[in-house]
Coordinates of C-alpha atoms in Angstrom, one line a residue:
X1 CA -15.0 16.9 2.3
X2 CA -14.5 14.2 -0.4
X3 CA -11.7 11.7 -0.8
X4 CA -9.8 10.8 -4.0
X5 CA -7.9 7.5 -3.9
X6 CA -5.4 6.9 -6.7
X7 CA -5.6 3.3 -7.7
X8 CA -4.4 3.4 -11.3
X9 CA -1.0 2.7 -12.7
X10 CA 0.4 -0.5 -14.2
X11 CA 2.4 -1.8 -11.2
X12 CA 5.4 -2.3 -13.5
X13 CA 7.9 -2.8 -10.6
X14 CA 5.8 -5.7 -9.2
X15 CA 5.3 -7.7 -12.4
X16 CA 4.6 -10.6 -12.9
X17 CA 2.2 -10.4 -9.9
X18 CA 0.5 -7.3 -11.3
X19 CA -0.3 -9.0 -14.6
X20 CA -3.4 -10.4 -13.0
X21 CA -4.0 -8.2 -9.9
X22 CA -3.9 -4.4 -9.2
X23 CA -0.9 -3.5 -7.1
X24 CA -3.3 -1.8 -4.6
X25 CA -5.0 -5.1 -4.0
X26 CA -1.9 -7.1 -3.1
X27 CA -2.3 -8.3 0.5
X28 CA -0.5 -7.1 3.6
X29 CA -1.2 -9.3 6.6
X30 CA -3.9 -11.0 4.5
X31 CA -5.8 -7.7 3.7
X32 CA -5.6 -5.7 0.5
X33 CA -3.5 -2.6 0.8
X34 CA -6.4 -0.5 -0.6
X35 CA -8.7 -1.7 2.2
X36 CA -6.3 -0.2 4.8
X37 CA -6.6 3.2 2.9
X38 CA -10.4 2.9 2.8
X39 CA -10.6 2.0 6.5
X40 CA -8.6 5.1 7.4
X41 CA -10.7 7.4 5.2
X42 CA -13.9 6.0 6.9
X43 CA -12.3 6.5 10.3
X44 CA -11.8 10.2 9.4
X45 CA -15.5 10.5 8.7
X46 CA -15.3 10.9 4.9
X47 CA -17.9 8.8 3.0
X48 CA -18.0 10.4 -0.5
X49 CA -15.0 8.7 -2.2
X50 CA -13.7 8.7 -5.7
X51 CA -11.3 6.0 -6.9
X52 CA -9.0 6.7 -9.9
X53 CA -8.7 3.4 -11.9
X54 CA -6.8 2.4 -15.0
X55 CA -8.0 0.5 -18.0
X56 CA -5.6 -2.4 -17.2
X57 CA -6.7 -3.1 -13.6
X58 CA -9.9 -1.1 -13.0
X59 CA -12.1 -4.2 -13.2
X60 CA -10.1 -5.8 -10.3
X61 CA -10.6 -2.7 -8.2
X62 CA -14.3 -2.5 -8.9
X63 CA -14.8 -6.2 -8.1
X64 CA -12.9 -5.9 -4.8
X65 CA -14.4 -2.6 -3.5
X66 CA -17.8 -2.9 -5.0
X67 CA -20.3 -0.1 -4.1
X68 CA -18.5 0.9 -0.9
X69 CA -21.2 -0.5 1.4
X70 CA -18.6 -2.4 3.4
X71 CA -17.3 1.1 4.5
X72 CA -20.7 2.8 4.6
X73 CA -19.4 4.9 1.7
X74 CA -20.5 6.0 -1.7
X75 CA -17.9 5.0 -4.3
X76 CA -17.4 6.7 -7.7
X77 CA -15.0 5.1 -10.1
X78 CA -13.1 7.5 -12.4
X79 CA -11.1 6.2 -15.3
X80 CA -7.7 7.7 -16.0
X81 CA -7.0 6.4 -19.6
X82 CA -3.2 6.9 -19.2
X83 CA -0.9 7.4 -16.2
X84 CA -0.1 11.0 -16.9
X85 CA 0.7 12.1 -13.4
X86 CA -1.0 12.7 -10.0
X87 CA -2.2 16.2 -11.0
X88 CA -3.6 14.8 -14.2
X89 CA -5.6 12.3 -12.0
X90 CA -7.1 15.3 -10.1
X91 CA -7.9 16.9 -13.4
X92 CA -9.7 13.7 -14.5
X93 CA -11.7 13.7 -11.3
X94 CA -12.7 17.4 -11.4
X95 CA -16.4 16.7 -12.2
X96 CA -16.6 14.4 -9.1
X97 CA -14.7 16.8 -6.9
X98 CA -16.6 20.0 -7.8
X99 CA -16.0 22.8 -5.3
X100 CA -15.3 20.5 -2.3
X101 CA -12.1 20.3 -0.4
X102 CA -10.7 16.8 -0.8
X103 CA -8.3 14.3 0.7
X104 CA -6.0 12.7 -1.8
X105 CA -4.4 9.4 -0.9
X106 CA -2.2 7.1 -3.0
X107 CA -3.8 3.7 -2.9
X108 CA -0.6 1.7 -2.5
X109 CA 0.6 3.6 0.6
X110 CA 0.3 2.5 4.3
X111 CA 0.7 5.0 7.2
X112 CA 0.6 4.3 10.9
X113 CA -2.1 5.8 13.0
X114 CA -4.5 6.9 10.4
X115 CA -5.4 10.4 9.2
X116 CA -8.0 11.6 11.7
X117 CA -5.7 14.3 13.2
X118 CA -4.5 15.2 9.7
X119 CA -8.1 15.9 8.6
X120 CA -8.8 17.7 11.9
X121 CA -5.9 20.1 11.3
X122 CA -7.2 21.0 7.9
X123 CA -10.7 21.6 9.3
X124 CA -9.3 23.9 12.1
X125 CA -7.0 26.0 9.9
X126 CA -8.6 25.9 6.5
X127 CA -5.4 26.2 4.4
X128 CA -5.4 26.0 0.6
X129 CA -3.4 22.8 1.0
X130 CA -2.2 20.5 3.8
X131 CA 0.7 18.2 2.9
X132 CA 1.6 15.1 4.9
X133 CA 5.4 14.9 5.2
X134 CA 7.8 12.3 6.6
X135 CA 11.5 12.5 7.5
X136 CA 13.5 10.3 5.1
X137 CA 17.1 9.4 4.5
X138 CA 17.0 8.9 0.8
X139 CA 15.9 12.4 -0.2
X140 CA 16.9 12.0 -3.8
X141 CA 14.0 9.6 -4.3
X142 CA 11.2 12.0 -3.2
X143 CA 9.6 15.4 -3.6
X144 CA 11.2 17.4 -0.8
X145 CA 9.4 20.2 1.1
X146 CA 11.1 23.2 2.8
X147 CA 9.2 24.8 5.7
X148 CA 9.4 28.1 7.5
X149 CA 9.4 28.4 11.3
X150 CA 5.6 28.2 11.4
X151 CA 5.4 25.0 9.4
X152 CA 4.3 26.6 6.2
X153 CA 5.6 25.1 3.0
X154 CA 7.6 27.7 0.9
X155 CA 9.2 25.4 -1.6
X156 CA 8.8 21.9 -3.0
X157 CA 11.4 20.2 -5.3
X158 CA 11.0 16.9 -7.0
X159 CA 14.0 14.5 -6.3
X160 CA 16.5 17.3 -5.7
X161 CA 20.3 16.7 -6.2
X162 CA 21.1 19.0 -3.3
X163 CA 18.2 18.9 -0.9
X164 CA 17.8 21.6 1.7
X165 CA 15.5 19.4 3.8
X166 CA 14.8 15.8 4.7
X167 CA 11.0 16.1 4.7
X168 CA 9.5 14.0 1.9
X169 CA 6.0 14.4 0.3
X170 CA 4.6 10.9 0.7
X171 CA 1.3 10.8 -1.1
X172 CA -1.3 12.1 1.3
X173 CA -2.7 15.6 0.8
X174 CA -5.8 17.7 1.5
X175 CA -6.6 20.4 -1.1
X176 CA -9.1 23.2 -1.3
X177 CA -10.7 23.8 -4.8
X178 CA -7.8 26.3 -5.4
X179 CA -5.7 23.4 -6.6
X180 CA -7.7 23.1 -9.8
X181 CA -6.6 26.5 -11.0
X182 CA -3.0 25.6 -10.2
X183 CA -3.3 22.4 -12.1
X184 CA -4.7 24.2 -15.1
X185 CA -1.7 26.5 -15.1
X186 CA 1.2 24.0 -15.0
X187 CA 2.8 22.2 -17.9
X188 CA 3.9 18.5 -18.2
X189 CA 7.3 17.7 -16.7
X190 CA 10.2 16.1 -18.5
X191 CA 8.4 12.8 -17.8
X192 CA 5.4 14.0 -19.8
X193 CA 3.3 14.0 -16.6
X194 CA 1.4 16.7 -14.7
X195 CA 3.2 16.7 -11.4
X196 CA 1.3 17.3 -8.1
X197 CA 4.5 18.9 -6.7
X198 CA 4.4 21.5 -9.5
X199 CA 0.8 22.2 -8.6
X200 CA 1.7 22.7 -5.0
X201 CA 4.6 25.0 -6.0
X202 CA 2.1 27.0 -8.1
X203 CA -0.1 27.4 -5.0
X204 CA 2.9 28.7 -3.1
X205 CA 4.0 31.0 -5.9
X206 CA 0.5 32.6 -6.0
X207 CA 0.7 33.3 -2.2
X208 CA -1.8 30.5 -1.2
X209 CA -1.5 29.0 2.3
X210 CA 0.2 25.7 2.0
X211 CA 0.7 24.0 5.4
X212 CA 2.5 20.9 6.5
X213 CA 1.8 18.0 8.8
X214 CA 4.7 15.8 9.8
X215 CA 4.0 12.1 10.3
X216 CA 5.6 10.6 13.4
X217 CA 4.7 6.9 12.7
X218 CA 5.8 4.7 10.0
X219 CA 5.0 5.1 6.3
X220 CA 5.3 2.3 3.8
X221 CA 5.3 2.5 0.0
X222 CA 4.5 -0.9 -1.4
X223 CA 5.7 -0.4 -4.9
X224 CA 8.4 -3.1 -5.1
X225 CA 8.9 -6.7 -3.9
X226 CA 11.1 -5.8 -0.9
X227 CA 8.7 -3.0 0.0
X228 CA 5.8 -5.4 0.1
X229 CA 7.7 -7.8 2.3
X230 CA 8.7 -5.0 4.6
X231 CA 5.1 -3.7 4.8
X232 CA 3.9 -7.2 5.7
X233 CA 6.5 -7.4 8.4
X234 CA 5.7 -4.0 9.9
X235 CA 1.9 -4.5 9.8
X236 CA 2.1 -8.0 11.3
X237 CA 4.4 -6.7 14.0
X238 CA 2.4 -3.6 14.8
X239 CA -1.3 -4.5 14.2
X240 CA -1.8 -8.3 14.3
X241 CA -3.9 -9.6 17.2
X242 CA -3.9 -13.2 18.4
X243 CA -7.1 -14.8 17.0
X244 CA -7.4 -18.5 16.5
X245 CA -10.5 -19.8 14.8
X246 CA -9.2 -22.8 12.9
X247 CA -8.6 -26.4 14.0
X248 CA -5.2 -27.2 15.6
X249 CA -4.3 -30.8 16.6
X250 CA -2.5 -31.7 19.8
X251 CA 0.8 -32.3 17.9
X252 CA 1.0 -28.7 16.8
X253 CA 2.4 -25.7 18.6
X254 CA 1.3 -22.1 18.3
X255 CA 3.8 -19.5 19.7
X256 CA 3.3 -15.7 19.9
X257 CA 0.7 -13.6 18.0
X258 CA -0.9 -15.8 15.4
X259 CA -4.1 -15.3 13.4
X260 CA -5.8 -18.5 12.1
X261 CA -9.0 -17.9 10.3
X262 CA -12.0 -20.3 10.1
X263 CA -11.8 -23.5 8.1
X264 CA -8.0 -23.7 8.4
X265 CA -6.5 -27.0 9.8
X266 CA -3.1 -27.2 11.4
X267 CA -1.6 -30.7 11.8
X268 CA 1.8 -31.6 13.4
X269 CA 3.1 -28.2 12.8
X270 CA 4.7 -25.2 14.6
X271 CA 3.4 -21.7 13.9
X272 CA 5.6 -18.9 15.3
X273 CA 4.1 -15.5 15.2
X274 CA 3.6 -12.9 14.1
X275 CA 1.8 -15.0 11.4
X276 CA -1.5 -14.6 9.6
X277 CA -3.2 -17.6 8.0
X278 CA -6.3 -17.0 6.0
X279 CA -9.4 -19.2 5.6
X280 CA -9.5 -22.9 4.5
X281 CA -5.8 -23.6 4.5
X282 CA -4.1 -26.9 5.3
X283 CA -0.8 -26.8 7.1
X284 CA 0.7 -30.3 7.7
X285 CA 4.1 -31.3 9.2
X286 CA 5.5 -27.8 8.6
X287 CA 7.0 -24.8 10.3
X288 CA 5.6 -21.3 9.6
X289 CA 7.9 -18.7 10.9
X290 CA 7.6 -15.0 11.8
X291 CA 6.4 -12.3 9.4
X292 CA 4.5 -14.7 7.1
X293 CA 1.1 -14.3 5.6
X294 CA -0.6 -17.2 4.0
X295 CA -3.6 -16.7 1.6
X296 CA -6.9 -18.6 1.7
X297 CA -7.1 -22.1 0.4
X298 CA -3.3 -22.7 0.5
X299 CA -1.8 -26.1 1.3
X300 CA 1.6 -26.4 2.9
X301 CA 3.1 -29.7 3.6
X302 CA 6.5 -30.8 4.9
X303 CA 7.9 -27.3 4.4
X304 CA 9.4 -24.4 6.3
X305 CA 8.4 -20.8 5.5
X306 CA 9.3 -17.5 7.0
X307 CA 9.2 -13.8 6.1
X308 CA 7.1 -14.4 3.1
X309 CA 3.8 -13.5 1.5
X310 CA 1.9 -16.4 0.0
X311 CA -1.3 -15.5 -2.0
X312 CA -4.4 -17.7 -2.1
X313 CA -4.7 -21.3 -3.4
X314 CA -1.0 -22.2 -3.5
X315 CA 0.6 -25.6 -2.9
X316 CA 4.0 -25.7 -1.2
X317 CA 5.2 -29.2 -0.7
X318 CA 8.6 -30.5 0.6
X319 CA 10.4 -27.2 0.6
X320 CA 13.1 -27.2 3.2
X321 CA 13.3 -23.5 3.6
X322 CA 11.4 -20.8 1.8
X323 CA 12.3 -17.2 2.9
X324 CA 12.0 -13.6 1.8
X325 CA 9.5 -14.7 -1.0
X326 CA 6.3 -13.5 -2.6
X327 CA 4.2 -16.3 -4.2
X328 CA 1.4 -15.4 -6.5
X329 CA -2.0 -17.0 -6.3
X330 CA -2.6 -20.6 -7.7
X331 CA 1.1 -21.3 -7.6
X332 CA 2.6 -24.7 -6.9
X333 CA 6.1 -25.0 -5.4
X334 CA 7.0 -28.7 -5.1
X335 CA 10.4 -30.3 -4.4
X336 CA 11.1 -33.8 -5.6
X337 CA 13.3 -36.2 -3.6
X338 CA 16.6 -34.3 -3.5
X339 CA 18.2 -31.9 -1.1
X340 CA 19.3 -28.3 -1.3
X341 CA 19.2 -25.2 0.8
X342 CA 17.1 -22.0 1.0
X343 CA 15.1 -20.7 -2.0
X344 CA 14.4 -17.0 -2.8
X345 CA 11.4 -16.7 -5.2
X346 CA 9.3 -13.9 -6.8
X347 CA 6.6 -15.7 -8.7
X348 CA 3.5 -14.5 -10.5
X349 CA 0.1 -16.1 -10.5
X350 CA -0.6 -19.6 -11.7
X351 CA 3.1 -20.5 -11.9
X352 CA 4.4 -24.0 -11.2
X353 CA 7.9 -24.7 -9.9
X354 CA 9.1 -28.2 -9.5
X355 CA 12.5 -28.6 -7.7

């Protein structure tokens, strides 16, 4: 079995951050989202991996992932010139995929518990497609699957106005080579895209065996600012282990599950977990509250931060309370000598804010 990760797209909903970084490389608990996907694919025993990239951000993906040796995997990069749909991405990768069954995984999704059992179910039953589904409340935002009593999918509808189910298609699939014929048959949707849901429906219409696997754990789509903050909160809460490798002076207090990586220095500060602080940071006379991730090389002084994602090489000085914020790399947030209350910020890379 091969794997195909979709790491293209323009990340429009996360601009200005995605002007200088691929959305799949944004950090959750100080680890790029795409790396969680690669870890789970490796855990499932798949080592031949194709990554769909876009002209805009492909170079960032290549630089971050490299040749795949970190995951003992062979990586093939496949350029999708335009974002013309998930099924179009599969069509673009057809030479790489050949006649192999393949796992398809959206590169900006996070799921709890990995995909080992999902892959094992496919290997046991050898369907033409196995679709990962999750119960959702906002059914109008997703492709929705309808199942028979045996768990076979008999209908998929994209963003239905009157849904007959609450089971959403969430961006993880395994296909047999039969999907290529289905993709060749379908036409672009009203959006001008080749939709993977139409391809699955074509498999169903031609009497192919399309099975379902319902995810019990959490699933997180990181496509918007609030989604990214929520993903950071959930992953810190669920996966973070206490691991202190930096320097902490006697005037500082560490409470709860806190990760402090090598080279970081904490002085006269309180860190209340879950918190992840990357390498070579300086935290002085500050409070870092729950559900915060701080990127490498960042300096925080006389400030209070919680429920935020701070990328690398930032300076945050004299900020009374920073909450629910995402700060792009190389950003300076500095308050002059005046007083006011909480800030809510969404800043791109290399910005400077003086308050």
